[in-house]
mmCIF file with all atom_site columns, C-alpha atoms in Angstrom:
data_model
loop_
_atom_site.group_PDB
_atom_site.id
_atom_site.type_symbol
_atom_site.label_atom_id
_atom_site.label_alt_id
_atom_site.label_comp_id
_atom_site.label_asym_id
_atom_site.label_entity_id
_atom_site.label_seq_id
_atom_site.pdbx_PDB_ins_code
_atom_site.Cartn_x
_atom_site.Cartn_y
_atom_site.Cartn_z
_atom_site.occupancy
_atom_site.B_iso_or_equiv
_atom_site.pdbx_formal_charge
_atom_site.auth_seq_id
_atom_site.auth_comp_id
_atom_site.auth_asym_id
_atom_site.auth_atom_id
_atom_site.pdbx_PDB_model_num
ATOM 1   C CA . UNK A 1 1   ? 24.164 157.258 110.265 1.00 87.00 ? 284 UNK A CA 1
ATOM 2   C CA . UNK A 1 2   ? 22.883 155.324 113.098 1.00 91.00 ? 285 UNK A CA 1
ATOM 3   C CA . UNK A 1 3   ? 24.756 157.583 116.544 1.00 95.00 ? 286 UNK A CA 1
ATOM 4   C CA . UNK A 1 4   ? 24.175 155.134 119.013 1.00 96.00 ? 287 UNK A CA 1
ATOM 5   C CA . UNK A 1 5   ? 22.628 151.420 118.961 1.00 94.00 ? 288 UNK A CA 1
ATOM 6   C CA . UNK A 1 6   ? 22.054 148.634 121.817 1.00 96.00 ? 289 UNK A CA 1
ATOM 7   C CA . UNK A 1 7   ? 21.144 145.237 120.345 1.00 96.00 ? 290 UNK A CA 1
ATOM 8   C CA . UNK A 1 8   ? 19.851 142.539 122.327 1.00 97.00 ? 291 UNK A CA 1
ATOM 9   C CA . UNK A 1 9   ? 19.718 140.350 119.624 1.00 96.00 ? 292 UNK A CA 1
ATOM 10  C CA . UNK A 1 10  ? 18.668 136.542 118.917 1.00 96.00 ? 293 UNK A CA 1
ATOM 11  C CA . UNK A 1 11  ? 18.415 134.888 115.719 1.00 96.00 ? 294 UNK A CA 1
ATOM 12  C CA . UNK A 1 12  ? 18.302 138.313 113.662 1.00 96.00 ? 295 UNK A CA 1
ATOM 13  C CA . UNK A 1 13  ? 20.229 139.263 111.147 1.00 97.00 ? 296 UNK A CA 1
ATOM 14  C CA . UNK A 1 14  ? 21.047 142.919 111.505 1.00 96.00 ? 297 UNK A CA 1
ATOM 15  C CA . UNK A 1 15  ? 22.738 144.965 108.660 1.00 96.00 ? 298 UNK A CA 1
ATOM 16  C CA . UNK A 1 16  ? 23.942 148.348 109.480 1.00 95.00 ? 299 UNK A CA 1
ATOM 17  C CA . UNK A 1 17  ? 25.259 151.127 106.597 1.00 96.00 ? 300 UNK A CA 1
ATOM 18  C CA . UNK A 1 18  ? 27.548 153.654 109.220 1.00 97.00 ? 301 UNK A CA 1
ATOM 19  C CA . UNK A 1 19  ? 27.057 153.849 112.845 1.00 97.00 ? 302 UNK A CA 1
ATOM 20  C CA . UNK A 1 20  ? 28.771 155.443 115.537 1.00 98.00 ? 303 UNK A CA 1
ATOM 21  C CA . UNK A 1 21  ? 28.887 152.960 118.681 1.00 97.00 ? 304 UNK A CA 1
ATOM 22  C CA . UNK A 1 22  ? 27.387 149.811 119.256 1.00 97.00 ? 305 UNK A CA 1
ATOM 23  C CA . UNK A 1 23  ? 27.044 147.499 122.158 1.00 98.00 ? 306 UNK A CA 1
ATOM 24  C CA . UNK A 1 24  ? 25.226 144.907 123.187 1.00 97.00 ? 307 UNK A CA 1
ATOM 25  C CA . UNK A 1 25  ? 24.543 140.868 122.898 1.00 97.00 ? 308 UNK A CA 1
ATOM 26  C CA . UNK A 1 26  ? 24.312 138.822 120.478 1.00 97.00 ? 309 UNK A CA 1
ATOM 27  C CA . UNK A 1 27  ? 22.917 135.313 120.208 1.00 97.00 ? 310 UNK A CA 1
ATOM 28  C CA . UNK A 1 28  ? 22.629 132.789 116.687 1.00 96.00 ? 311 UNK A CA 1
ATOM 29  C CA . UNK A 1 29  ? 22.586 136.191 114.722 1.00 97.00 ? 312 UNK A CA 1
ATOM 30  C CA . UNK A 1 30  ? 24.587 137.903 111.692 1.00 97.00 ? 313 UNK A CA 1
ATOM 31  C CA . UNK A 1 31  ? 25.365 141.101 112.240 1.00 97.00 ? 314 UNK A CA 1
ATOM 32  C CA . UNK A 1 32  ? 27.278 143.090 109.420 1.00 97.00 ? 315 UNK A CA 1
ATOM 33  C CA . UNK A 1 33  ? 28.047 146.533 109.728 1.00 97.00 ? 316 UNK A CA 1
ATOM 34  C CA . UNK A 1 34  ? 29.472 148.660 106.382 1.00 97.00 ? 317 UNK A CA 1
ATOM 35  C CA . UNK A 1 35  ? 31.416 151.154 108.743 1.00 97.00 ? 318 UNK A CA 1
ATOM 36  C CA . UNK A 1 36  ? 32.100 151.732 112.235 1.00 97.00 ? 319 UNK A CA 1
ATOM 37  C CA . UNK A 1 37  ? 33.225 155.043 113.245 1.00 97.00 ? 320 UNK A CA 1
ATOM 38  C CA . UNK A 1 38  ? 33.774 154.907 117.053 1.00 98.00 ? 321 UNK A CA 1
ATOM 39  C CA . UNK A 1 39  ? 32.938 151.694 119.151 1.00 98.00 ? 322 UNK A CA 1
ATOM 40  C CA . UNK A 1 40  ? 31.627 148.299 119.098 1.00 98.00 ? 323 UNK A CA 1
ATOM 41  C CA . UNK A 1 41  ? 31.233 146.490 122.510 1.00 98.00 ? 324 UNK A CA 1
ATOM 42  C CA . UNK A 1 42  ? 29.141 143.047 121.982 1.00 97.00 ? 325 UNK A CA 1
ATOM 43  C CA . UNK A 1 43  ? 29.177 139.651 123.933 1.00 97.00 ? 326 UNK A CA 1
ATOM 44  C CA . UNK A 1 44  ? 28.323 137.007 120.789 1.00 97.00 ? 327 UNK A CA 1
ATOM 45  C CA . UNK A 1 45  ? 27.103 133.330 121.104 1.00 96.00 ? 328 UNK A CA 1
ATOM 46  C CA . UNK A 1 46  ? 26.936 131.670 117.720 1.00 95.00 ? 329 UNK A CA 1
ATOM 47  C CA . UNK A 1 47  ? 26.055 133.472 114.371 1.00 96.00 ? 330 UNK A CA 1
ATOM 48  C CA . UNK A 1 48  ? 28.802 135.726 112.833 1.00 96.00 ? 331 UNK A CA 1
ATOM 49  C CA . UNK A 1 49  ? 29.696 139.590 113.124 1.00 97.00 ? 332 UNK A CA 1
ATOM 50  C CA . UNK A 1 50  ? 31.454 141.327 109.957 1.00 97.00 ? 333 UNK A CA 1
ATOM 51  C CA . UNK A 1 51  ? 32.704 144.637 110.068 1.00 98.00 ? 334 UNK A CA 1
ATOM 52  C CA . UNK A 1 52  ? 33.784 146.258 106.280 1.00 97.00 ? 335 UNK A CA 1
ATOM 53  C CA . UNK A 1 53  ? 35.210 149.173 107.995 1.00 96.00 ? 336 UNK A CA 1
ATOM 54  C CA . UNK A 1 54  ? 36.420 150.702 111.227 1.00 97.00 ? 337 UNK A CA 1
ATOM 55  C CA . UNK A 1 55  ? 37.499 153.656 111.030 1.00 96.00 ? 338 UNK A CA 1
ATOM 56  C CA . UNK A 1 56  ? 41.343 154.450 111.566 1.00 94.00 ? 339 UNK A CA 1
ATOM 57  C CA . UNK A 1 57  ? 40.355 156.912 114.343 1.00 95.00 ? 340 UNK A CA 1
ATOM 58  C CA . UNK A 1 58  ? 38.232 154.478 116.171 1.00 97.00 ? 341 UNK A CA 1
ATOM 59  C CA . UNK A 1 59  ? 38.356 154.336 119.989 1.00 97.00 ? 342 UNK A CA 1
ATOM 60  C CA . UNK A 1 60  ? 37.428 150.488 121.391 1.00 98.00 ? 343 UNK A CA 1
ATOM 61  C CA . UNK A 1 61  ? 36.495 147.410 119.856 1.00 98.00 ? 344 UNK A CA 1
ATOM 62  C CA . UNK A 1 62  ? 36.008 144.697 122.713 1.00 98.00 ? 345 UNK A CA 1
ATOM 63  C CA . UNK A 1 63  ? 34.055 141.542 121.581 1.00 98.00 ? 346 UNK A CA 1
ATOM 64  C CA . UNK A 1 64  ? 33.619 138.482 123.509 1.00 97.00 ? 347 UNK A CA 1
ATOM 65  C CA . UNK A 1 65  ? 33.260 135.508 121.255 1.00 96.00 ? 348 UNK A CA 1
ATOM 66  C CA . UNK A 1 66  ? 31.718 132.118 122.467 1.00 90.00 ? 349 UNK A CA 1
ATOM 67  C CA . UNK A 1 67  ? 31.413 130.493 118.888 1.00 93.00 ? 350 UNK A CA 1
ATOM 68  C CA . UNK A 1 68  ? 30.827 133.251 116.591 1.00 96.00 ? 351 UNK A CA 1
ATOM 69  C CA . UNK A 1 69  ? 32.878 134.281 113.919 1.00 97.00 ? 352 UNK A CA 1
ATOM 70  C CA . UNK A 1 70  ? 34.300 137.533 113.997 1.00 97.00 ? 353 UNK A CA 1
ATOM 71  C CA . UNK A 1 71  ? 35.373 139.346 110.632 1.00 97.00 ? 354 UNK A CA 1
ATOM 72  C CA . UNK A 1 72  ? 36.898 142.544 111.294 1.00 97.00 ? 355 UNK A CA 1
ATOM 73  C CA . UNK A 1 73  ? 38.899 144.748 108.893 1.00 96.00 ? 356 UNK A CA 1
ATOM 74  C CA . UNK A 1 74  ? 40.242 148.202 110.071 1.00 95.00 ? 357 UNK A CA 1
ATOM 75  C CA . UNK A 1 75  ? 41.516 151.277 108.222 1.00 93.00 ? 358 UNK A CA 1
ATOM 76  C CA . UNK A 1 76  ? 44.808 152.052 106.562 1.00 90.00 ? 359 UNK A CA 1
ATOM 77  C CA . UNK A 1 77  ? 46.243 154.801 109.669 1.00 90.00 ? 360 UNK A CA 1
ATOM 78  C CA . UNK A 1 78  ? 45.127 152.803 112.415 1.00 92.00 ? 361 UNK A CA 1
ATOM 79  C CA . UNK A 1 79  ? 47.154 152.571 115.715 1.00 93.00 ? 362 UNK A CA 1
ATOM 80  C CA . UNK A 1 80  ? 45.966 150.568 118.877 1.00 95.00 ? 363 UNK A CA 1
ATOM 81  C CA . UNK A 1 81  ? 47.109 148.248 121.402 1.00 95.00 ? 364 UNK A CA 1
ATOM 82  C CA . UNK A 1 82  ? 45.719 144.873 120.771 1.00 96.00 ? 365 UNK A CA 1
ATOM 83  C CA . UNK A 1 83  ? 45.054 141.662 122.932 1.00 97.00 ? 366 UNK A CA 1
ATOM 84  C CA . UNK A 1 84  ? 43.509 139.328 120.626 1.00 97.00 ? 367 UNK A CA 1
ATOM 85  C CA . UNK A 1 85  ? 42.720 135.836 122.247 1.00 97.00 ? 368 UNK A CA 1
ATOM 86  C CA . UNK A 1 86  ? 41.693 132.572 120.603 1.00 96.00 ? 369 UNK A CA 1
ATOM 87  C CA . UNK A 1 87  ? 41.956 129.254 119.036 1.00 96.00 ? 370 UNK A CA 1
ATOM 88  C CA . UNK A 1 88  ? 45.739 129.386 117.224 1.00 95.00 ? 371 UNK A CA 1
ATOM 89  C CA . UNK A 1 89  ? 44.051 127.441 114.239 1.00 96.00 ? 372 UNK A CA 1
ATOM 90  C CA . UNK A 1 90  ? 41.256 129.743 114.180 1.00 95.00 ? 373 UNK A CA 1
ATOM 91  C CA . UNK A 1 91  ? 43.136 133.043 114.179 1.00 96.00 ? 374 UNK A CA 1
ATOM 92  C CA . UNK A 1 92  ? 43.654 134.960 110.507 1.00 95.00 ? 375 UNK A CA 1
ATOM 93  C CA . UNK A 1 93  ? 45.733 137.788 110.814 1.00 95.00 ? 376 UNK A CA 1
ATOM 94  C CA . UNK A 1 94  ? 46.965 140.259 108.325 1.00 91.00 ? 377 UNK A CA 1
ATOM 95  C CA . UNK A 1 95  ? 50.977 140.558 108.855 1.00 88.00 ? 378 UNK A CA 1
ATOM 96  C CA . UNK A 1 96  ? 51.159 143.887 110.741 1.00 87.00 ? 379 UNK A CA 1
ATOM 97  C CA . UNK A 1 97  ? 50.102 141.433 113.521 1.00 90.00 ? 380 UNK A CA 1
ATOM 98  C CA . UNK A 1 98  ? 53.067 139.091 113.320 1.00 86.00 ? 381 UNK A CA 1
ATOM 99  C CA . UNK A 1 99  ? 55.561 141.186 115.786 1.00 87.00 ? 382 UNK A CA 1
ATOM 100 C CA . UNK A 1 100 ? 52.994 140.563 119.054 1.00 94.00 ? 383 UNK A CA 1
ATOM 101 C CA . UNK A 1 101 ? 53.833 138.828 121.940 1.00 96.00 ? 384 UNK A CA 1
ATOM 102 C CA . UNK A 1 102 ? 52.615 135.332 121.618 1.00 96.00 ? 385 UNK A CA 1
ATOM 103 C CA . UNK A 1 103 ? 51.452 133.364 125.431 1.00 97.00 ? 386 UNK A CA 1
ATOM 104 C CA . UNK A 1 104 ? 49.895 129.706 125.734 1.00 96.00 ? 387 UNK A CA 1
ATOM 105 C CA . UNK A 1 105 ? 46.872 129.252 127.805 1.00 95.00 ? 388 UNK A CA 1
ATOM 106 C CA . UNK A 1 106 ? 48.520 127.067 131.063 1.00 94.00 ? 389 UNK A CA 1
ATOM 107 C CA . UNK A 1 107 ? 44.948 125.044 130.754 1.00 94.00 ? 390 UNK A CA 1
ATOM 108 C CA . UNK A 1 108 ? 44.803 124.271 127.075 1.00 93.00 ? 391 UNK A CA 1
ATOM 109 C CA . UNK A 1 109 ? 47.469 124.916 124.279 1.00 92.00 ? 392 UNK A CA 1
ATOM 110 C CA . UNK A 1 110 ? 45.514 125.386 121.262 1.00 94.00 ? 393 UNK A CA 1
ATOM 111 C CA . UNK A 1 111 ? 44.493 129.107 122.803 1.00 95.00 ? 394 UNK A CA 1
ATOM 112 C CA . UNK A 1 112 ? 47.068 132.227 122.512 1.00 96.00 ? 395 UNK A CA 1
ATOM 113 C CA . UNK A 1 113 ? 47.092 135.280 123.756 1.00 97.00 ? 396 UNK A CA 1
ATOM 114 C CA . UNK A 1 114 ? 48.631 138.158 121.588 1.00 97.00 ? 397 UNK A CA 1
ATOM 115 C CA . UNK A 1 115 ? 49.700 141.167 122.906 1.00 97.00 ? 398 UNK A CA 1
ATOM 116 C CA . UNK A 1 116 ? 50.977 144.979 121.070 1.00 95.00 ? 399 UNK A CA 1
ATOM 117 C CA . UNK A 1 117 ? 50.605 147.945 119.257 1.00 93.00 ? 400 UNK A CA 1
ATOM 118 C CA . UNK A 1 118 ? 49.687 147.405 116.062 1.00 92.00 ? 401 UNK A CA 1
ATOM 119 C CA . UNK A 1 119 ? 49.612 150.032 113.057 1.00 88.00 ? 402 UNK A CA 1
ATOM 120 C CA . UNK A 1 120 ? 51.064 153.720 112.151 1.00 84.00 ? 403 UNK A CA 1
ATOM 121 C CA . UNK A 1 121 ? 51.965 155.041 115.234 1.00 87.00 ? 404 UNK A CA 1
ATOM 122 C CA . UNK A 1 122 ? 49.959 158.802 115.850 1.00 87.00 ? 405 UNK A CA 1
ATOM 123 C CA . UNK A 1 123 ? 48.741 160.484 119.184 1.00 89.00 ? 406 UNK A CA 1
ATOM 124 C CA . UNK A 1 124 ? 45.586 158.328 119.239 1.00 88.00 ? 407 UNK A CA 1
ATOM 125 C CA . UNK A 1 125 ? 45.801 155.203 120.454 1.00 92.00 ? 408 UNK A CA 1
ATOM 126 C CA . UNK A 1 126 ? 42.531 153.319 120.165 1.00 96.00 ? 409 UNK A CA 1
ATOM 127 C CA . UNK A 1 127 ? 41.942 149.755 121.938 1.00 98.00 ? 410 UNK A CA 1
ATOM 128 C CA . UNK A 1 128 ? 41.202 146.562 120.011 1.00 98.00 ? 411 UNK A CA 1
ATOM 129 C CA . UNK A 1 129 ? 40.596 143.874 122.451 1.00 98.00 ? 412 UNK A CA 1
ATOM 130 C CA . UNK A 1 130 ? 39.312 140.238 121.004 1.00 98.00 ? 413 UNK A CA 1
ATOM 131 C CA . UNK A 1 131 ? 38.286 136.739 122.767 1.00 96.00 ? 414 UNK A CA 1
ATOM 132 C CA . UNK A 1 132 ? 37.099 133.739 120.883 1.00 94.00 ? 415 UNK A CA 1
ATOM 133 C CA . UNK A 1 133 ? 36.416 130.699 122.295 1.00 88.00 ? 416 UNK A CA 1
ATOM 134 C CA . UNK A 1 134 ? 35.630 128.104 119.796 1.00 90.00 ? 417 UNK A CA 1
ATOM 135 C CA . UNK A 1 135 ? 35.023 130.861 116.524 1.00 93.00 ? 418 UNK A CA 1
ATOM 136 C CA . UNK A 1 136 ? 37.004 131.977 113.677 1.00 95.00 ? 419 UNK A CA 1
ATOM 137 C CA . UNK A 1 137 ? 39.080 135.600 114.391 1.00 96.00 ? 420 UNK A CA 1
ATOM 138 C CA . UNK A 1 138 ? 39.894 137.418 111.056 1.00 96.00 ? 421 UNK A CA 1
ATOM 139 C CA . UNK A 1 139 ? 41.061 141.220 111.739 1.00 96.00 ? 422 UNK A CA 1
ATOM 140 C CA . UNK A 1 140 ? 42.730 142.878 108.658 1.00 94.00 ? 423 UNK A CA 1
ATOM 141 C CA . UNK A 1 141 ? 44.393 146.192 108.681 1.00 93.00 ? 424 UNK A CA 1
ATOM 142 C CA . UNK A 1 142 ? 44.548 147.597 105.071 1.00 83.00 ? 425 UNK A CA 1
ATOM 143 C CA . UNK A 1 143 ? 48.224 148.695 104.922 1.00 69.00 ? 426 UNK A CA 1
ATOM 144 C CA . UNK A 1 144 ? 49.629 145.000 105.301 1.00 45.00 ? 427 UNK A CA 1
ATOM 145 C CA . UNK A 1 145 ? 49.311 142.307 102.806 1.00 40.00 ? 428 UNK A CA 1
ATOM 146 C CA . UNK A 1 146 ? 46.952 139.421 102.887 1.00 39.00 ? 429 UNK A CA 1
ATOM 147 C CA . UNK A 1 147 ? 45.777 136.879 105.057 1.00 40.00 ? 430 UNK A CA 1
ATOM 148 C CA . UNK A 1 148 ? 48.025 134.905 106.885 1.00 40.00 ? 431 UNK A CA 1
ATOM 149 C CA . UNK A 1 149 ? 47.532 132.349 110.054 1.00 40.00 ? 432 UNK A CA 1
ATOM 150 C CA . UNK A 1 150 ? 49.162 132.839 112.886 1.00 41.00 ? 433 UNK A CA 1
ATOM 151 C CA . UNK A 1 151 ? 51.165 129.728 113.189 1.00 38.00 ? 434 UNK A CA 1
#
């Protein structure tokens, strides 16, 4: 188990088993990580993160996407307050997702902003906070079905 990690990374590809908080930037790189147990905080350009795991008592996920794609699926028990932000026709959420409040960017009207609490509601309430400019967003959360886009 890997406690604490800061990648400054470009053109890598970096494969993690378990760690407990990463942060960091990431540039034309693949990162996959098997399980995250507290906190991921990157900036990406290019390349693609994928997460297999985050754990349901997990306390921040912030990425910044520029292009990357960003794979993300989090554990049945999960509760957070989300603000997921990207391309509408890039954006693959499972349907726990589908009650958030939906805005239009003013400036362009392919980007949305989705807003809520997501997930099994418990005293922890983590943070799962998402931008992505021009890259594919997939989060699922294991107690909803499959893949569906958020039309």
């Amino acid at each position: 188990t890997v406690k604490s990690l800061k990648v400054d990374s470009r053109n890598d590809k970096i494969q993690l088993d378990k760690v407990v908080a990463v942060r960091g930037y990431s540039s034309f790189s693949n990162i996959m990580v098997d399980s995250m147990l507290d906190r991921i905080d990157l900036e990406l350009n290019y390349g693609n993160l994928m997460i297999n795991s985050v754990n349901s008592n997990f306390s921040l996920v912030n990425l910044i996407s520029k292009t990357a794609d960003v794979n993300i699926s989090l554990d049945m028990g999960s509760y957070f307050t989300a603000e997921l932000t990207g391309r509408e026709d890039r954006m693959f959420l499972t349907r726990n997702f589908m009650g958030m409040n939906k805005t239009r960017d003013v400036d362009n009207d392919k980007i949305i902003t989705l807003t809520g609490k997501v997930g099994m509601i418990k005293p922890k309430e983590s943070q799962l906070r998402i931008e992505g400019e021009s890259g594919e967003i997939t989060v699922y959360l294991e107690d909803g079905g499959g893949i569906t886009n958020k039309n």
